[in-house]
Coordinates of C-alpha atoms and ligand atoms in Angstrom, one line a residue:
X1 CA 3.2 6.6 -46.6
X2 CA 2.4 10.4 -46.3
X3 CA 5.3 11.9 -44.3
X4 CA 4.3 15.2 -42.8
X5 CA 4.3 16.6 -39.0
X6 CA 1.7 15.4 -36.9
X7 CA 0.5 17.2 -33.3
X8 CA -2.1 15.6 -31.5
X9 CA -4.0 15.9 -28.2
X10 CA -6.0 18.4 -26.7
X11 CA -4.3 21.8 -26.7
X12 CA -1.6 20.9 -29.7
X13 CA -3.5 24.0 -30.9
X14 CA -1.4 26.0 -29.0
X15 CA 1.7 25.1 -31.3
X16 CA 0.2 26.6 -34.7
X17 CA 2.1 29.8 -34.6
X18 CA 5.8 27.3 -34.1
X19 CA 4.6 25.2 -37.2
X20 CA 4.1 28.2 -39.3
X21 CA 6.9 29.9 -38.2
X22 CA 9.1 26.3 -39.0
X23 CA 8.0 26.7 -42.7
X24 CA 9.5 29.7 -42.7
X25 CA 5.9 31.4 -43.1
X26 CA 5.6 35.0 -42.2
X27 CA 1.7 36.0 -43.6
X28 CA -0.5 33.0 -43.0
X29 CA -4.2 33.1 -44.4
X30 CA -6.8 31.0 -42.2
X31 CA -9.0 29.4 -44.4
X32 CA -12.7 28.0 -42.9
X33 CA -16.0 27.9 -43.5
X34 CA -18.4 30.4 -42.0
X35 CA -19.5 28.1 -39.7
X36 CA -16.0 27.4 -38.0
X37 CA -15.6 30.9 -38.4
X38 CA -14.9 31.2 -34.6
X39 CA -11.6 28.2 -34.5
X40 CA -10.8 30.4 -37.9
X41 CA -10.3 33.9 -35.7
X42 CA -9.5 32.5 -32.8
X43 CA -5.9 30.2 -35.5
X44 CA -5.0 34.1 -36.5
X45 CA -5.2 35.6 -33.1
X46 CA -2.8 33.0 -31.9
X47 CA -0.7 33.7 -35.2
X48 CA -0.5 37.3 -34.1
X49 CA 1.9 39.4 -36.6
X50 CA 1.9 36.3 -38.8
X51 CA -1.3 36.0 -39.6
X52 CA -2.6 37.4 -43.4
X53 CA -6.3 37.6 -41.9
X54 CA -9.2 34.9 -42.5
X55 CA -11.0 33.5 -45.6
X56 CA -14.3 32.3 -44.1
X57 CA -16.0 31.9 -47.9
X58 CA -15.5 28.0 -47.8
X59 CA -18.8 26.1 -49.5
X60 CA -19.6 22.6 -48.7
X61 CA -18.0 19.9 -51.0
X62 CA -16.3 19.1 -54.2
X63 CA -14.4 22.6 -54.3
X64 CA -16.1 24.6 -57.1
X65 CA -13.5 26.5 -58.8
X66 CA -14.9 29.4 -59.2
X67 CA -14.7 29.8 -55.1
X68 CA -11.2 28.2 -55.5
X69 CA -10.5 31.9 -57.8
X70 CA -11.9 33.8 -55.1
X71 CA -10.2 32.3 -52.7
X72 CA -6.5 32.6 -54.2
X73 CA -7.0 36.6 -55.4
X74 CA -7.8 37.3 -51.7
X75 CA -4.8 35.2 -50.7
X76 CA -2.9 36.9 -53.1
X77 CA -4.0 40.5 -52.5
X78 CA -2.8 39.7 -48.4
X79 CA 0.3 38.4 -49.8
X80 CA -0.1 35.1 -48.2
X81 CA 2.7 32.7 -48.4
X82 CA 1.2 29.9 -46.3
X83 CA -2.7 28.5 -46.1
X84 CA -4.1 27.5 -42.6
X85 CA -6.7 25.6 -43.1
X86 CA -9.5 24.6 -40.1
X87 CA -12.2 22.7 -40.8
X88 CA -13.5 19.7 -42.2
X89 CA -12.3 18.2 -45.6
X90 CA -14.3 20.7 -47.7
X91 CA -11.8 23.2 -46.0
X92 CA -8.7 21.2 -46.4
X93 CA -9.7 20.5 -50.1
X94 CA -10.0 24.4 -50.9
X95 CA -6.2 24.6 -49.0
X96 CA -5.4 21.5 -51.3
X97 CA -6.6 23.5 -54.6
X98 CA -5.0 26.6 -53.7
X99 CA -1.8 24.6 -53.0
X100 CA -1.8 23.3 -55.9
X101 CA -1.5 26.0 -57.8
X102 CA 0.9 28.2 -55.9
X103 CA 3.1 25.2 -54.1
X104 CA 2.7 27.4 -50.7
X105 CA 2.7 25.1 -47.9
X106 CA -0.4 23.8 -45.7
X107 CA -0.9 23.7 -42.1
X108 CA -4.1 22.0 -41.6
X109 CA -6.3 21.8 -38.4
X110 CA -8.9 19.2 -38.9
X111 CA -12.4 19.4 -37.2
X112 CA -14.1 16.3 -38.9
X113 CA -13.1 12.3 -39.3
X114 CA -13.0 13.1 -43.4
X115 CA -8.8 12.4 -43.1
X116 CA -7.9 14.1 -46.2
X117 CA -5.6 15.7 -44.7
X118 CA -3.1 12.8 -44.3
X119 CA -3.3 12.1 -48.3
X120 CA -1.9 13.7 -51.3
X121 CA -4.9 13.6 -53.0
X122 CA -7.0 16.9 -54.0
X123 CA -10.7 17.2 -55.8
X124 CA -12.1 20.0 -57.9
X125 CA -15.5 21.0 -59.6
X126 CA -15.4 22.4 -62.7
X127 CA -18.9 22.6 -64.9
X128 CA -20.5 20.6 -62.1
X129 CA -17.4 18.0 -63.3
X130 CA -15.3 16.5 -60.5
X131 CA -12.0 16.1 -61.0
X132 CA -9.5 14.1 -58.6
X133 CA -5.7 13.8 -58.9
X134 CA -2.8 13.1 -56.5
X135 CA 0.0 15.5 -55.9
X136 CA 2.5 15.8 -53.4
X137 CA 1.9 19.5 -53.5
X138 CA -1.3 19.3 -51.9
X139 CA 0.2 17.7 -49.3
X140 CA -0.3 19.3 -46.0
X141 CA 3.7 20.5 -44.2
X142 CA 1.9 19.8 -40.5
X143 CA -1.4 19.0 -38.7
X144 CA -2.3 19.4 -35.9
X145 CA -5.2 17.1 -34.4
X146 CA -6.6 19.0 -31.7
X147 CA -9.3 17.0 -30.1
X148 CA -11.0 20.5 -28.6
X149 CA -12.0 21.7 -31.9
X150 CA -14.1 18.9 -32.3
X151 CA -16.5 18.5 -29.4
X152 CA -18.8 20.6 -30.9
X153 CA -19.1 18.4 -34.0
X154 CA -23.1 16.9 -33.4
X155 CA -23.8 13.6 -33.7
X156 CA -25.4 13.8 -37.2
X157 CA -22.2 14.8 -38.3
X158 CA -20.0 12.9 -36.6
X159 CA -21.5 9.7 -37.0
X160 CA -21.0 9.4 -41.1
X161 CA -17.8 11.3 -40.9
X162 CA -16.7 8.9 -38.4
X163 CA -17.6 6.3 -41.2
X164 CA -15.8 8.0 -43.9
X165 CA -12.9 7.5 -42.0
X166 CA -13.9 3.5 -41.2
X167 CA -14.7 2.8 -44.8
X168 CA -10.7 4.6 -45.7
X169 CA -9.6 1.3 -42.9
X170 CA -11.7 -1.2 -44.9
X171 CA -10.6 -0.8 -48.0
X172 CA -7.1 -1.0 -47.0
X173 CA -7.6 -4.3 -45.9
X174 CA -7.9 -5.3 -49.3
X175 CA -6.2 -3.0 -51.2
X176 CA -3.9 -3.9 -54.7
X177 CA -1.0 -3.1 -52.9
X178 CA -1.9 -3.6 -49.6
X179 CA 0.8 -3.7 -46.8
X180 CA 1.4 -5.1 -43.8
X181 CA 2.4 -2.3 -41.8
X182 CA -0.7 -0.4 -43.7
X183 CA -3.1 -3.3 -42.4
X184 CA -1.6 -2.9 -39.1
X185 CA -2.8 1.0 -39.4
X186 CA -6.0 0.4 -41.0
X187 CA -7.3 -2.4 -38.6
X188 CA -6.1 -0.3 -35.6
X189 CA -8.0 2.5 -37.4
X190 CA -11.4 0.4 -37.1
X191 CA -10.8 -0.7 -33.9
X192 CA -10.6 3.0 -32.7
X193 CA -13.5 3.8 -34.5
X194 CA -15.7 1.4 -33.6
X195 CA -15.2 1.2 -30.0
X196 CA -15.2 5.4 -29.8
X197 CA -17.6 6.4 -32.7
X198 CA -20.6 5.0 -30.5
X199 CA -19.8 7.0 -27.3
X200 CA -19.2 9.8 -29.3
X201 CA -22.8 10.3 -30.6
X202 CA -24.4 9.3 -27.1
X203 CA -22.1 11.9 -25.2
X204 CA -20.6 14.3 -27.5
X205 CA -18.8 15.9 -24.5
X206 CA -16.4 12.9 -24.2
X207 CA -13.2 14.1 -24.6
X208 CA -11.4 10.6 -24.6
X209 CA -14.1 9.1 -26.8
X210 CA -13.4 12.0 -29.2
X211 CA -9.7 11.9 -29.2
X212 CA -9.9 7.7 -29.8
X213 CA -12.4 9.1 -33.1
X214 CA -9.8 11.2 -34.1
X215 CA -7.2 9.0 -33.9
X216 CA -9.1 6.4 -36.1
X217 CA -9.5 9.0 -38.2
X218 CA -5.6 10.0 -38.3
X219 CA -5.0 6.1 -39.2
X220 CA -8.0 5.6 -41.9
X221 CA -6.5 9.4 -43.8
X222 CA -2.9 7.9 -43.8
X223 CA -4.7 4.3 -44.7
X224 CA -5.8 6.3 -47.5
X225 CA -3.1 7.9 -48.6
X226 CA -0.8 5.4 -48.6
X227 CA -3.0 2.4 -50.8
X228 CA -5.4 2.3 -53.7
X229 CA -9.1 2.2 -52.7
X230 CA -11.9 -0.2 -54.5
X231 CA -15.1 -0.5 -55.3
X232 CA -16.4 1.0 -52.2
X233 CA -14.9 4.7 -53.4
X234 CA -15.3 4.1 -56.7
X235 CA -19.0 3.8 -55.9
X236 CA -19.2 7.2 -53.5
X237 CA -17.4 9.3 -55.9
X238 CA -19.9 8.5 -58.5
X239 CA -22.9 8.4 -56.4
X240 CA -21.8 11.8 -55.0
X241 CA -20.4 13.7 -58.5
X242 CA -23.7 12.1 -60.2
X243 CA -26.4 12.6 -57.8
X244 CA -24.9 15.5 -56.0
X245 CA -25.2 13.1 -52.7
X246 CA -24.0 14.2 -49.4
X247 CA -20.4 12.9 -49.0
X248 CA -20.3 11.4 -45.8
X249 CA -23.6 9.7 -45.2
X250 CA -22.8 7.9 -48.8
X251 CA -20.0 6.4 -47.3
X252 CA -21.8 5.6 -44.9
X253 CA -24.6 3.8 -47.0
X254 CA -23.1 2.3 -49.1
X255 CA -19.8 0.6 -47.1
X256 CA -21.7 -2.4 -45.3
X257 CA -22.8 -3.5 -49.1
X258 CA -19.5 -2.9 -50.9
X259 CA -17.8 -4.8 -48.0
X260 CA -20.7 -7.6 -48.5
X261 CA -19.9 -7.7 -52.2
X262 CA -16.3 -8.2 -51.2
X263 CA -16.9 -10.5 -48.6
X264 CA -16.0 -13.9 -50.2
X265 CA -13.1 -12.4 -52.6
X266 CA -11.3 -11.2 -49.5
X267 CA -12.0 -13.9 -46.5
X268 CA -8.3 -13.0 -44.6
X269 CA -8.9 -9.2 -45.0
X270 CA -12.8 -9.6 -43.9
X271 CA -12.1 -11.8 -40.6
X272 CA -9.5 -9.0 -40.0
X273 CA -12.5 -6.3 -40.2
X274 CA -14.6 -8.6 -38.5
X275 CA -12.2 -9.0 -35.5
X276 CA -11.6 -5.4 -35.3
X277 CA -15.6 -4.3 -35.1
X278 CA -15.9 -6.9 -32.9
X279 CA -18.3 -8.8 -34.8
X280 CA -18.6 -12.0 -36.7
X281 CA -19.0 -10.8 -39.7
X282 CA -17.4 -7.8 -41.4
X283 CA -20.6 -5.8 -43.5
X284 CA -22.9 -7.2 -40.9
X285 CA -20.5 -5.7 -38.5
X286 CA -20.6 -2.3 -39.9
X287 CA -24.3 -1.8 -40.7
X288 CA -25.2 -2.8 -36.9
X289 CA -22.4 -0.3 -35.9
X290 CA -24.2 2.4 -38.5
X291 CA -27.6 2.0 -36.9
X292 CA -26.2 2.3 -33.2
X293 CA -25.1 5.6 -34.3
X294 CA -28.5 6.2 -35.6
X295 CA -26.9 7.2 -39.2
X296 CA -28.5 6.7 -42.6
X297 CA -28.7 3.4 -44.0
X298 CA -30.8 3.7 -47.2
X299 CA -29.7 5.6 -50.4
X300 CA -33.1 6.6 -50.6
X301 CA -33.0 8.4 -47.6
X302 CA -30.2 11.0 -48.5
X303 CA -31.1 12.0 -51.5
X304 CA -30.5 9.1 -54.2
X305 CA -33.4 9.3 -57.2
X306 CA -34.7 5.1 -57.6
X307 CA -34.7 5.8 -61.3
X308 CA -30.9 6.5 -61.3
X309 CA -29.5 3.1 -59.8
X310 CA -29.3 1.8 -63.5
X311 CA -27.0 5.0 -64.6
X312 CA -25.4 4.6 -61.3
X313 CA -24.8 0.8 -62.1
X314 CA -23.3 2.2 -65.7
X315 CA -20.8 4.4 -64.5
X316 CA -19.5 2.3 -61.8
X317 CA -18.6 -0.4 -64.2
X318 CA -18.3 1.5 -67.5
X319 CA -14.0 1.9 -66.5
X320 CA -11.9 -1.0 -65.0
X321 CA -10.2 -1.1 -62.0
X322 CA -8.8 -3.2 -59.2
X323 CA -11.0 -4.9 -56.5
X324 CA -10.4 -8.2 -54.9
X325 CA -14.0 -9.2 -56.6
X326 CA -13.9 -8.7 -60.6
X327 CA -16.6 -5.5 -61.3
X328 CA -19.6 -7.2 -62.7
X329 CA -22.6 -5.3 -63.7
X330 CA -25.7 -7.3 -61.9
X331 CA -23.6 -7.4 -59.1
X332 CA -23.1 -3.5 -58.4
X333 CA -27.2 -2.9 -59.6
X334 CA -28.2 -5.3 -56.7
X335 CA -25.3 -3.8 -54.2
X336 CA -27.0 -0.4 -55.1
X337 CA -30.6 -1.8 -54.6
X338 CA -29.5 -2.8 -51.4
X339 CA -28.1 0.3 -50.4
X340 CA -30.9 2.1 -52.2
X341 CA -33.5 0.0 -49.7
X342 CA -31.1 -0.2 -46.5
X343 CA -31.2 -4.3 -46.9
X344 CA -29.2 -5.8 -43.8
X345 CA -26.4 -7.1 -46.2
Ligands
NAD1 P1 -17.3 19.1 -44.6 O1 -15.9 19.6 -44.5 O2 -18.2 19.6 -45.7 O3 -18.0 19.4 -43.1 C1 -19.3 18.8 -42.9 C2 -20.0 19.7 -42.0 O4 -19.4 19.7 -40.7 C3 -20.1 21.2 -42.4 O5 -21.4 21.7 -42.3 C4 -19.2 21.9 -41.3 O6 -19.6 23.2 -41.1 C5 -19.4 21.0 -40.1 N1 -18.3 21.0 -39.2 C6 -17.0 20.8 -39.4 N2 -16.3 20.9 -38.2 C7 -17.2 21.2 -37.3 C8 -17.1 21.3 -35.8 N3 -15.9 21.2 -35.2 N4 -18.2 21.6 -35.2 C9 -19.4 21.7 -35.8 N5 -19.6 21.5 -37.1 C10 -18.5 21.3 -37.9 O7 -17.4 17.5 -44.7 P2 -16.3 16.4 -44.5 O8 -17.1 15.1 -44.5 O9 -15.4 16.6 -43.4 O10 -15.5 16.4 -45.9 C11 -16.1 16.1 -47.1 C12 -15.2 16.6 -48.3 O11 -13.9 16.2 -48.1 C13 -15.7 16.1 -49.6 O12 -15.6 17.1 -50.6 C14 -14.7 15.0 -49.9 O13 -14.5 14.7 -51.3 C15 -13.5 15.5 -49.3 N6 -12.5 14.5 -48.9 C16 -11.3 14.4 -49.5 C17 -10.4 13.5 -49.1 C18 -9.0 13.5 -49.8 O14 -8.1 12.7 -49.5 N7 -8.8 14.4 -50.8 C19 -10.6 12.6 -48.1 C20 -11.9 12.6 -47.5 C21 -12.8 13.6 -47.9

């Protein structure tokens, strides 16, 4: 399980200048996009003396390495020796890349459900290639969960992102090398989520409802980084390095059929799910919880070409790997015409 300092509640903010100065971190670069520009200034006016200055050049997704370069030489140049990272998991996954390479520590501040920051796992684009590994390095030192910098997240957002983090829960469930103190986490995690990710889009100013989101997220990141995932990622990561798909509202597409394609190969794990959303059946459970939140439910809505479920259907079966139902090939093409159509599953 991924060991690293957690701070949570509204205000923890307050503490980043302590965790940085715990790692023994004395020029701290903020790292953002230029739309969280503002948390980004307002993390180095707290850090004072110890902040390097801001990097607010963050793109969306799948950390292009060529942004990763530009990132690191203006690290360097401030003579940064720790990245502070504020933002959403395209942010944490630039900290991730650039900690990769020099081994300086992370302190992470997430403003999304994404929860990469509770796993050792980093991505990169190179040549419009994704490549994902697992490191401890990338590991963030400390985060700190502060549920202020996320009321501003809008419902579009925080809907799928929400689901990211359901969909890191569900796949835990039935995970290789599933747990029982993981399951405890991960069924916890979907019980947070889908009792607060509802309230959440319908009053985006509720600051209990977004600190119960945040928690589920907190529980599906360190679901994630503690067991393998199945078909359900395996799917999204091809859908999204293929068809250049949006990451979170893939997730969100796609989890009620993967869990539906799972669904008789994994009946404890499913009623567990089930339970948990409060429903009697687990992908059922999920899709009605997706359209509550008013988030996509058809591939073809976000972006997914119909004549690409076939090479879609390929890829996801061309390499094996574990899920609790064996990987057959006119089972995934029908899971992806479902999610292609929105099909209650
Ligand atoms: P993101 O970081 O791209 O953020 C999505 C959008 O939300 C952006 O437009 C951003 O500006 C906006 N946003 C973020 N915080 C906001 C706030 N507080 N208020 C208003 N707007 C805000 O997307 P994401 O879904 O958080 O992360 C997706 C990326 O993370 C993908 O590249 C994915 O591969 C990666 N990821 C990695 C892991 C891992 O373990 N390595 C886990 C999950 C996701």
């Amino acid at each position: 399980m991924p060991a690293c300092r957690v701070l949570f509640g509204a205000g923890s903010i307050d503490r980043l200048p302590d965790e940085v100065k715990r790692l023994g971190a004395t020029r701290a670069v903020v790292i953002s996009m230029p739309s969280e520009i503002r948390f980004a200034e307002d993390a180095a006016a707290r850090l004072g003396e110890m902040s390097a200055g801001v990097y607010a050049g963050v793109v969306a997704q799948h950390v292009p390495v060529e942004m990763l370069r530009d990132a690191r030489e203006y690290a360097r140049k401030l003579g940064a020796d720790c990245y502070v990272v504020v933002g959403g998991g395209s942010t944490v996954g630039v900290g991730k890349g650039l900690a990769l390479e020099t081994g300086l520590p992370i302190v992470a501040v997430p403003t999304t459900y994404a929860g990469s920051e509770m796993t050792p796992i980093y991505g990169l684009t190179e040549d419009g290639i994704k490549k994902t590994g697992r490191d401890r390095k990338v590991m963030p030192k400390a985060v700190i969960y502060d549920v202020n910098l996320t009321l501003s997240l809008p419902p579009r957002i925080a809907g799928p992102s929400g689901i990211n983090a359901l969909a890191h829960c569900v796949e835990a469930m039935y995970a290789e090398d599933a747990n029982p103190i993981v399951s405890l986490l991960a069924e916890e995690g979907i019980r947070a989520l889908a009792r607060a990710l509802p309230i959440v889009v319908r009053e985006p100013g509720n600051v209990a409802a977004r600190s119960d989101a945040q928690y589920g997220a907190w529980l599906g990141g360190t679901a994630l980084g503690s067991v393998g995932m199945s078909i359900h990622h395996k799917l999204c990561h091809t859908l999204g390095g293929s068809f250049n798909l949006p990451h979170a509202e893939t997730h969100t597409v796609v989890l009620p059929h993967a869990t539906a394609y799972n669904r008789a190969a994994a009946p404890a794990a499913m009623a567990r799910i089930a339970a948990a959303l409060g429903a009697a059946d687990a992908a059922q459970g999920i899709y009605d919880l997706i359209g509550t939140l008013g988030a996509p439910r058809a591939l073809k809505d976000i972006g997914m070409p119909g004549d690409g479920l076939d090479h879609a259907a390929d890829l996801a079966t061309k390499n094996p790997y574990y899920n609790p139902r064996p990987i057959e090939r006119a089972g995934i093409r029908e899971l992806l015409e479902n999610a292609y159509n929105g099909t209650r599953p």
